[in-house]
PDB file of C-alpha atoms in Angstrom:
ATOM      1  CA  ASP F   1     167.235  75.277  52.126  1.00  0.00           C
ATOM      2  CA  ALA F   2     163.575  75.919  51.477  1.00  0.00           C
ATOM      3  CA  ASP F   3     161.437  72.997  50.322  1.00  0.00           C
ATOM      4  CA  VAL F   4     159.720  75.140  47.675  1.00  0.00           C
ATOM      5  CA  THR F   5     161.881  77.810  46.054  1.00  0.00           C
ATOM      6  CA  GLN F   6     160.585  80.575  43.854  1.00  0.00           C
ATOM      7  CA  THR F   7     162.680  82.876  41.699  1.00  0.00           C
ATOM      8  CA  PRO F   8     162.787  85.792  41.438  1.00  0.00           C
ATOM      9  CA  ARG F   9     161.435  87.174  44.757  1.00  0.00           C
ATOM     10  CA  ASN F  10     160.596  90.490  43.154  1.00  0.00           C
ATOM     11  CA  ARG F  11     160.233  91.567  39.546  1.00  0.00           C
ATOM     12  CA  ILE F  12     159.287  94.792  37.866  1.00  0.00           C
ATOM     13  CA  THR F  13     158.511  94.637  34.168  1.00  0.00           C
ATOM     14  CA  LYS F  14     156.801  96.658  31.475  1.00  0.00           C
ATOM     15  CA  THR F  15     153.539  96.063  29.688  1.00  0.00           C
ATOM     16  CA  GLY F  16     153.945  93.688  26.770  1.00  0.00           C
ATOM     17  CA  LYS F  17     157.070  91.961  28.045  1.00  0.00           C
ATOM     18  CA  ARG F  18     157.340  88.209  28.398  1.00  0.00           C
ATOM     19  CA  ILE F  19     158.232  87.043  31.859  1.00  0.00           C
ATOM     20  CA  MET F  20     158.815  83.686  33.485  1.00  0.00           C
ATOM     21  CA  LEU F  21     158.501  82.812  37.144  1.00  0.00           C
ATOM     22  CA  GLU F  22     160.253  79.677  38.257  1.00  0.00           C
ATOM     23  CA  CYS F  23     159.526  77.183  40.980  1.00  0.00           C
ATOM     24  CA  SER F  24     161.478  74.194  42.188  1.00  0.00           C
ATOM     25  CA  GLN F  25     160.771  71.794  45.032  1.00  0.00           C
ATOM     26  CA  THR F  26     162.655  69.218  47.034  1.00  0.00           C
ATOM     27  CA  LYS F  27     159.569  67.638  48.624  1.00  0.00           C
ATOM     28  CA  GLY F  28     159.323  64.896  46.034  1.00  0.00           C
ATOM     29  CA  HIS F  29     155.648  65.714  45.472  1.00  0.00           C
ATOM     30  CA  ASP F  30     153.950  65.053  42.171  1.00  0.00           C
ATOM     31  CA  ARG F  31     151.373  67.827  42.548  1.00  0.00           C
ATOM     32  CA  MET F  32     152.339  71.432  41.919  1.00  0.00           C
ATOM     33  CA  TYR F  33     150.288  74.607  41.728  1.00  0.00           C
ATOM     34  CA  TRP F  34     150.514  78.276  40.815  1.00  0.00           C
ATOM     35  CA  TYR F  35     148.351  80.710  42.756  1.00  0.00           C
ATOM     36  CA  ARG F  36     147.907  84.435  42.521  1.00  0.00           C
ATOM     37  CA  GLN F  37     147.172  86.566  45.607  1.00  0.00           C
ATOM     38  CA  ASP F  38     145.467  89.932  45.405  1.00  0.00           C
ATOM     39  CA  PRO F  39     144.420  92.008  48.431  1.00  0.00           C
ATOM     40  CA  GLY F  40     140.858  91.200  49.466  1.00  0.00           C
ATOM     41  CA  LEU F  41     140.564  88.339  46.986  1.00  0.00           C
ATOM     42  CA  GLY F  42     142.518  85.619  48.706  1.00  0.00           C
ATOM     43  CA  LEU F  43     144.361  83.111  46.550  1.00  0.00           C
ATOM     44  CA  ARG F  44     143.154  82.105  43.129  1.00  0.00           C
ATOM     45  CA  LEU F  45     144.416  79.082  41.257  1.00  0.00           C
ATOM     46  CA  ILE F  46     146.074  79.748  37.901  1.00  0.00           C
ATOM     47  CA  TYR F  47     147.317  76.301  36.853  1.00  0.00           C
ATOM     48  CA  TYR F  48     148.020  72.972  38.476  1.00  0.00           C
ATOM     49  CA  SER F  49     149.849  69.812  37.545  1.00  0.00           C
ATOM     50  CA  PHE F  50     149.558  66.324  38.976  1.00  0.00           C
ATOM     51  CA  ASP F  51     152.585  64.972  37.170  1.00  0.00           C
ATOM     52  CA  VAL F  52     154.973  65.893  34.367  1.00  0.00           C
ATOM     53  CA  LYS F  53     152.465  64.973  31.653  1.00  0.00           C
ATOM     54  CA  ASP F  54     149.445  66.502  33.363  1.00  0.00           C
ATOM     55  CA  ILE F  55     148.674  70.230  33.156  1.00  0.00           C
ATOM     56  CA  ASN F  56     145.314  71.721  34.103  1.00  0.00           C
ATOM     57  CA  LYS F  57     143.814  75.181  34.014  1.00  0.00           C
ATOM     58  CA  GLY F  58     142.665  76.754  37.222  1.00  0.00           C
ATOM     59  CA  GLU F  59     140.190  79.565  37.868  1.00  0.00           C
ATOM     60  CA  ILE F  60     142.148  82.336  36.144  1.00  0.00           C
ATOM     61  CA  SER F  61     144.430  80.852  33.485  1.00  0.00           C
ATOM     62  CA  ASP F  62     143.850  83.451  30.746  1.00  0.00           C
ATOM     63  CA  GLY F  63     147.060  85.319  29.954  1.00  0.00           C
ATOM     64  CA  TYR F  64     149.248  82.683  31.612  1.00  0.00           C
ATOM     65  CA  SER F  65     150.964  79.487  30.543  1.00  0.00           C
ATOM     66  CA  VAL F  66     152.966  76.888  32.429  1.00  0.00           C
ATOM     67  CA  SER F  67     155.616  74.284  31.832  1.00  0.00           C
ATOM     68  CA  ARG F  68     156.357  71.236  33.974  1.00  0.00           C
ATOM     69  CA  GLN F  69     159.948  70.561  33.053  1.00  0.00           C
ATOM     70  CA  ALA F  70     160.459  67.826  35.620  1.00  0.00           C
ATOM     71  CA  GLN F  71     158.791  66.520  38.733  1.00  0.00           C
ATOM     72  CA  ALA F  72     160.619  69.175  40.713  1.00  0.00           C
ATOM     73  CA  LYS F  73     160.163  72.162  38.390  1.00  0.00           C
ATOM     74  CA  PHE F  74     157.062  74.084  37.417  1.00  0.00           C
ATOM     75  CA  SER F  75     157.345  77.472  35.721  1.00  0.00           C
ATOM     76  CA  LEU F  76     154.723  80.122  35.055  1.00  0.00           C
ATOM     77  CA  SER F  77     154.916  82.432  32.046  1.00  0.00           C
ATOM     78  CA  LEU F  78     153.187  85.654  31.168  1.00  0.00           C
ATOM     79  CA  GLU F  79     153.500  85.900  27.400  1.00  0.00           C
ATOM     80  CA  SER F  80     152.614  89.587  27.242  1.00  0.00           C
ATOM     81  CA  ALA F  81     152.358  91.124  30.683  1.00  0.00           C
ATOM     82  CA  ILE F  82     149.623  93.633  31.482  1.00  0.00           C
ATOM     83  CA  PRO F  83     149.208  95.875  34.548  1.00  0.00           C
ATOM     84  CA  ASN F  84     146.343  93.882  36.048  1.00  0.00           C
ATOM     85  CA  GLN F  85     148.707  90.934  36.363  1.00  0.00           C
ATOM     86  CA  THR F  86     150.483  92.862  39.093  1.00  0.00           C
ATOM     87  CA  ALA F  87     150.143  90.563  42.091  1.00  0.00           C
ATOM     88  CA  LEU F  88     151.896  88.242  44.511  1.00  0.00           C
ATOM     89  CA  TYR F  89     152.413  84.815  42.942  1.00  0.00           C
ATOM     90  CA  PHE F  90     152.825  81.616  44.898  1.00  0.00           C
ATOM     91  CA  CYS F  91     153.979  78.203  43.873  1.00  0.00           C
ATOM     92  CA  ALA F  92     152.883  75.268  46.005  1.00  0.00           C
ATOM     93  CA  THR F  93     153.184  71.498  46.158  1.00  0.00           C
ATOM     94  CA  SER F  94     150.982  69.000  47.921  1.00  0.00           C
ATOM     95  CA  ASP F  95     151.059  65.486  49.218  1.00  0.00           C
ATOM     96  CA  TRP F  96     148.222  62.956  49.194  1.00  0.00           C
ATOM     97  CA  ASN F  97     146.918  64.423  52.443  1.00  0.00           C
ATOM     98  CA  GLU F  98     146.128  67.640  50.577  1.00  0.00           C
ATOM     99  CA  LYS F  99     148.555  69.625  52.694  1.00  0.00           C
ATOM    100  CA  LEU F 100     149.922  72.458  50.587  1.00  0.00           C
ATOM    101  CA  PHE F 101     153.522  73.596  50.946  1.00  0.00           C
ATOM    102  CA  PHE F 102     154.059  77.117  49.669  1.00  0.00           C
ATOM    103  CA  GLY F 103     157.064  78.994  48.411  1.00  0.00           C
ATOM    104  CA  SER F 104     157.820  82.483  49.696  1.00  0.00           C
ATOM    105  CA  GLY F 105     156.186  84.161  46.734  1.00  0.00           C
ATOM    106  CA  THR F 106     157.160  86.394  43.837  1.00  0.00           C
ATOM    107  CA  GLN F 107     155.955  89.985  43.889  1.00  0.00           C
ATOM    108  CA  LEU F 108     155.382  90.992  40.272  1.00  0.00           C
ATOM    109  CA  SER F 109     154.745  94.567  39.199  1.00  0.00           C
ATOM    110  CA  VAL F 110     153.752  95.333  35.619  1.00  0.00           C
ATOM    111  CA  LEU F 111     154.102  98.994  34.692  1.00  0.00           C
TER     112      LEU F 111
ATOM    113  CA  ALA P   1     129.563  74.886  43.654  1.00  0.00           C
ATOM    114  CA  GLN P   2     131.746  74.732  46.714  1.00  0.00           C
ATOM    115  CA  SER P   3     132.968  77.965  48.264  1.00  0.00           C
ATOM    116  CA  VAL P   4     134.000  79.578  51.534  1.00  0.00           C
ATOM    117  CA  THR P   5     133.175  82.974  52.949  1.00  0.00           C
ATOM    118  CA  GLN P   6     135.253  84.652  55.600  1.00  0.00           C
ATOM    119  CA  LEU P   7     133.438  87.279  57.589  1.00  0.00           C
ATOM    120  CA  GLY P   8     135.563  90.299  58.387  1.00  0.00           C
ATOM    121  CA  SER P   9     138.637  91.259  56.422  1.00  0.00           C
ATOM    122  CA  HIS P  10     140.267  92.554  59.607  1.00  0.00           C
ATOM    123  CA  VAL P  11     139.912  91.433  63.213  1.00  0.00           C
ATOM    124  CA  SER P  12     141.626  93.235  66.084  1.00  0.00           C
ATOM    125  CA  VAL P  13     142.045  91.736  69.549  1.00  0.00           C
ATOM    126  CA  SER P  14     144.059  92.538  72.644  1.00  0.00           C
ATOM    127  CA  GLU P  15     146.885  90.287  73.679  1.00  0.00           C
ATOM    128  CA  GLY P  16     145.439  87.572  75.901  1.00  0.00           C
ATOM    129  CA  ALA P  17     141.928  87.878  74.484  1.00  0.00           C
ATOM    130  CA  LEU P  18     139.957  85.230  72.651  1.00  0.00           C
ATOM    131  CA  VAL P  19     140.560  84.976  68.926  1.00  0.00           C
ATOM    132  CA  LEU P  20     137.559  84.099  66.739  1.00  0.00           C
ATOM    133  CA  LEU P  21     137.870  84.088  62.957  1.00  0.00           C
ATOM    134  CA  ARG P  22     134.758  83.157  61.049  1.00  0.00           C
ATOM    135  CA  CYS P  23     134.414  80.899  58.046  1.00  0.00           C
ATOM    136  CA  ASN P  24     131.243  79.618  56.426  1.00  0.00           C
ATOM    137  CA  TYR P  25     131.239  77.129  53.615  1.00  0.00           C
ATOM    138  CA  SER P  26     128.932  76.103  50.846  1.00  0.00           C
ATOM    139  CA  SER P  27     128.987  72.493  49.749  1.00  0.00           C
ATOM    140  CA  SER P  28     126.447  69.945  48.624  1.00  0.00           C
ATOM    141  CA  VAL P  29     128.619  67.100  49.899  1.00  0.00           C
ATOM    142  CA  PRO P  30     130.578  66.655  53.139  1.00  0.00           C
ATOM    143  CA  PRO P  31     133.477  69.054  52.756  1.00  0.00           C
ATOM    144  CA  TYR P  32     137.151  68.890  53.531  1.00  0.00           C
ATOM    145  CA  LEU P  33     138.026  72.201  55.232  1.00  0.00           C
ATOM    146  CA  PHE P  34     141.322  73.869  55.998  1.00  0.00           C
ATOM    147  CA  TRP P  35     142.764  76.885  57.764  1.00  0.00           C
ATOM    148  CA  TYR P  36     146.050  78.326  56.547  1.00  0.00           C
ATOM    149  CA  VAL P  37     148.089  81.158  58.069  1.00  0.00           C
ATOM    150  CA  GLN P  38     150.322  83.624  56.252  1.00  0.00           C
ATOM    151  CA  TYR P  39     152.919  85.524  58.249  1.00  0.00           C
ATOM    152  CA  PRO P  40     154.361  88.703  56.722  1.00  0.00           C
ATOM    153  CA  ASN P  41     156.554  88.101  53.673  1.00  0.00           C
ATOM    154  CA  GLN P  42     155.978  84.356  53.778  1.00  0.00           C
ATOM    155  CA  GLY P  43     153.944  81.736  52.002  1.00  0.00           C
ATOM    156  CA  LEU P  44     150.952  80.049  53.604  1.00  0.00           C
ATOM    157  CA  GLN P  45     151.266  77.322  56.219  1.00  0.00           C
ATOM    158  CA  LEU P  46     148.660  74.758  57.188  1.00  0.00           C
ATOM    159  CA  LEU P  47     147.156  75.394  60.636  1.00  0.00           C
ATOM    160  CA  LEU P  48     144.639  72.564  60.696  1.00  0.00           C
ATOM    161  CA  LYS P  49     142.242  70.581  58.564  1.00  0.00           C
ATOM    162  CA  TYR P  50     138.965  68.732  58.869  1.00  0.00           C
ATOM    163  CA  THR P  51     138.240  65.721  56.716  1.00  0.00           C
ATOM    164  CA  THR P  52     136.049  63.261  58.589  1.00  0.00           C
ATOM    165  CA  GLY P  53     135.589  62.125  62.171  1.00  0.00           C
ATOM    166  CA  ALA P  54     135.915  64.407  65.182  1.00  0.00           C
ATOM    167  CA  THR P  55     134.357  67.777  64.505  1.00  0.00           C
ATOM    168  CA  LEU P  56     136.709  69.670  66.839  1.00  0.00           C
ATOM    169  CA  VAL P  57     140.082  69.868  65.181  1.00  0.00           C
ATOM    170  CA  LYS P  58     143.221  70.995  66.947  1.00  0.00           C
ATOM    171  CA  GLY P  59     146.017  72.640  65.038  1.00  0.00           C
ATOM    172  CA  ILE P  60     149.379  74.186  65.610  1.00  0.00           C
ATOM    173  CA  ASN P  61     150.115  77.161  67.886  1.00  0.00           C
ATOM    174  CA  GLY P  62     147.061  76.550  70.096  1.00  0.00           C
ATOM    175  CA  PHE P  63     144.457  77.089  67.382  1.00  0.00           C
ATOM    176  CA  GLU P  64     141.414  74.909  66.934  1.00  0.00           C
ATOM    177  CA  ALA P  65     138.331  74.870  64.745  1.00  0.00           C
ATOM    178  CA  GLU P  66     134.967  73.206  64.996  1.00  0.00           C
ATOM    179  CA  PHE P  67     133.052  71.828  62.035  1.00  0.00           C
ATOM    180  CA  LYS P  68     129.358  72.582  62.484  1.00  0.00           C
ATOM    181  CA  LYS P  69     127.301  71.064  59.717  1.00  0.00           C
ATOM    182  CA  SER P  70     124.037  72.619  60.894  1.00  0.00           C
ATOM    183  CA  GLU P  71     125.581  76.080  60.674  1.00  0.00           C
ATOM    184  CA  THR P  72     127.840  75.337  57.660  1.00  0.00           C
ATOM    185  CA  SER P  73     130.648  76.876  59.656  1.00  0.00           C
ATOM    186  CA  PHE P  74     134.281  76.148  60.437  1.00  0.00           C
ATOM    187  CA  HIS P  75     135.328  78.993  62.716  1.00  0.00           C
ATOM    188  CA  LEU P  76     138.890  79.255  63.995  1.00  0.00           C
ATOM    189  CA  THR P  77     139.519  80.008  67.654  1.00  0.00           C
ATOM    190  CA  LYS P  78     142.341  80.454  70.114  1.00  0.00           C
ATOM    191  CA  PRO P  79     141.685  81.097  73.806  1.00  0.00           C
ATOM    192  CA  SER P  80     144.426  83.649  74.325  1.00  0.00           C
ATOM    193  CA  ALA P  81     145.980  85.762  71.584  1.00  0.00           C
ATOM    194  CA  HIS P  82     149.706  86.277  71.408  1.00  0.00           C
ATOM    195  CA  MET P  83     151.512  89.041  69.570  1.00  0.00           C
ATOM    196  CA  SER P  84     153.067  86.414  67.314  1.00  0.00           C
ATOM    197  CA  ASP P  85     149.586  85.418  66.083  1.00  0.00           C
ATOM    198  CA  ALA P  86     149.351  88.599  64.020  1.00  0.00           C
ATOM    199  CA  ALA P  87     149.028  87.330  60.456  1.00  0.00           C
ATOM    200  CA  GLU P  88     146.517  86.735  57.692  1.00  0.00           C
ATOM    201  CA  TYR P  89     144.335  83.660  57.974  1.00  0.00           C
ATOM    202  CA  PHE P  90     142.675  81.840  55.101  1.00  0.00           C
ATOM    203  CA  CYS P  91     139.888  79.321  55.204  1.00  0.00           C
ATOM    204  CA  ALA P  92     139.728  76.865  52.307  1.00  0.00           C
ATOM    205  CA  VAL P  93     137.531  74.041  51.029  1.00  0.00           C
ATOM    206  CA  ARG P  94     138.658  71.153  48.866  1.00  0.00           C
ATOM    207  CA  LEU P  95     136.664  70.478  45.759  1.00  0.00           C
ATOM    208  CA  MET P  96     135.208  66.992  45.992  1.00  0.00           C
ATOM    209  CA  ASP P  97     136.064  66.008  42.448  1.00  0.00           C
ATOM    210  CA  SER P  98     139.138  64.483  40.869  1.00  0.00           C
ATOM    211  CA  SER P  99     140.929  67.823  40.783  1.00  0.00           C
ATOM    212  CA  TYR P 100     141.534  68.022  44.562  1.00  0.00           C
ATOM    213  CA  LYS P 101     141.702  71.777  44.156  1.00  0.00           C
ATOM    214  CA  LEU P 102     141.477  74.068  47.163  1.00  0.00           C
ATOM    215  CA  ILE P 103     139.215  77.095  46.980  1.00  0.00           C
ATOM    216  CA  PHE P 104     140.383  79.835  49.342  1.00  0.00           C
ATOM    217  CA  GLY P 105     138.413  82.502  51.130  1.00  0.00           C
ATOM    218  CA  SER P 106     139.397  86.141  50.854  1.00  0.00           C
ATOM    219  CA  GLY P 107     141.348  86.090  54.104  1.00  0.00           C
ATOM    220  CA  THR P 108     141.131  87.750  57.515  1.00  0.00           C
ATOM    221  CA  ARG P 109     143.978  89.837  58.838  1.00  0.00           C
ATOM    222  CA  LEU P 110     144.398  89.420  62.590  1.00  0.00           C
ATOM    223  CA  LEU P 111     145.825  92.362  64.490  1.00  0.00           C
ATOM    224  CA  VAL P 112     146.946  91.837  68.101  1.00  0.00           C
ATOM    225  CA  ARG P 113     147.155  94.900  70.324  1.00  0.00           C
ATOM    226  CA  PRO P 114     149.571  94.976  73.252  1.00  0.00           C
TER     227      PRO P 114
END
């Protein structure tokens, strides 16, 4: 089983819909992250969390929210999806050596 | 502010040729630098990292990178490309504040020709 699991792998939704992307990890890491990948822009940080009670905004948090339900679970929500949120989304965890462990990604398309 | 710039969105080499992927950083303090690789339909994996100490860093799959402070560079090299090296490569710098956030470059896609 993968150490960092993202669901769903692919999602197509319509403008204005609420959508949640889920992430769970078996690494036992306290730190979790949500990144967005767009062609030619690399990865940009949306939100990160250092423990269950700690949530921080990243570079591009507008239009997104997160919930850290447990050490192992970190979900990303789009309250009202818009087309420019179409992207590949990655969840990641890290250890104290700053090594990031990534999930396989969720391809989101907003029509 | 700390940042990284990757020169060339695409690099094409022949199998067996030298691979050179360029990364320049901007940082007012000694940086922590990373190279990650993304194979098709997968998440990113750490190739190597530089924190302190030896400036030539060896990573997985025969890759290495050299931290050159005078040139503010951290270029990734491999002496002989293999078809399996075809992937997208990202350079990243760690913010030297309490956030420990990584700032990624825009990526370089490596194509390996037979």
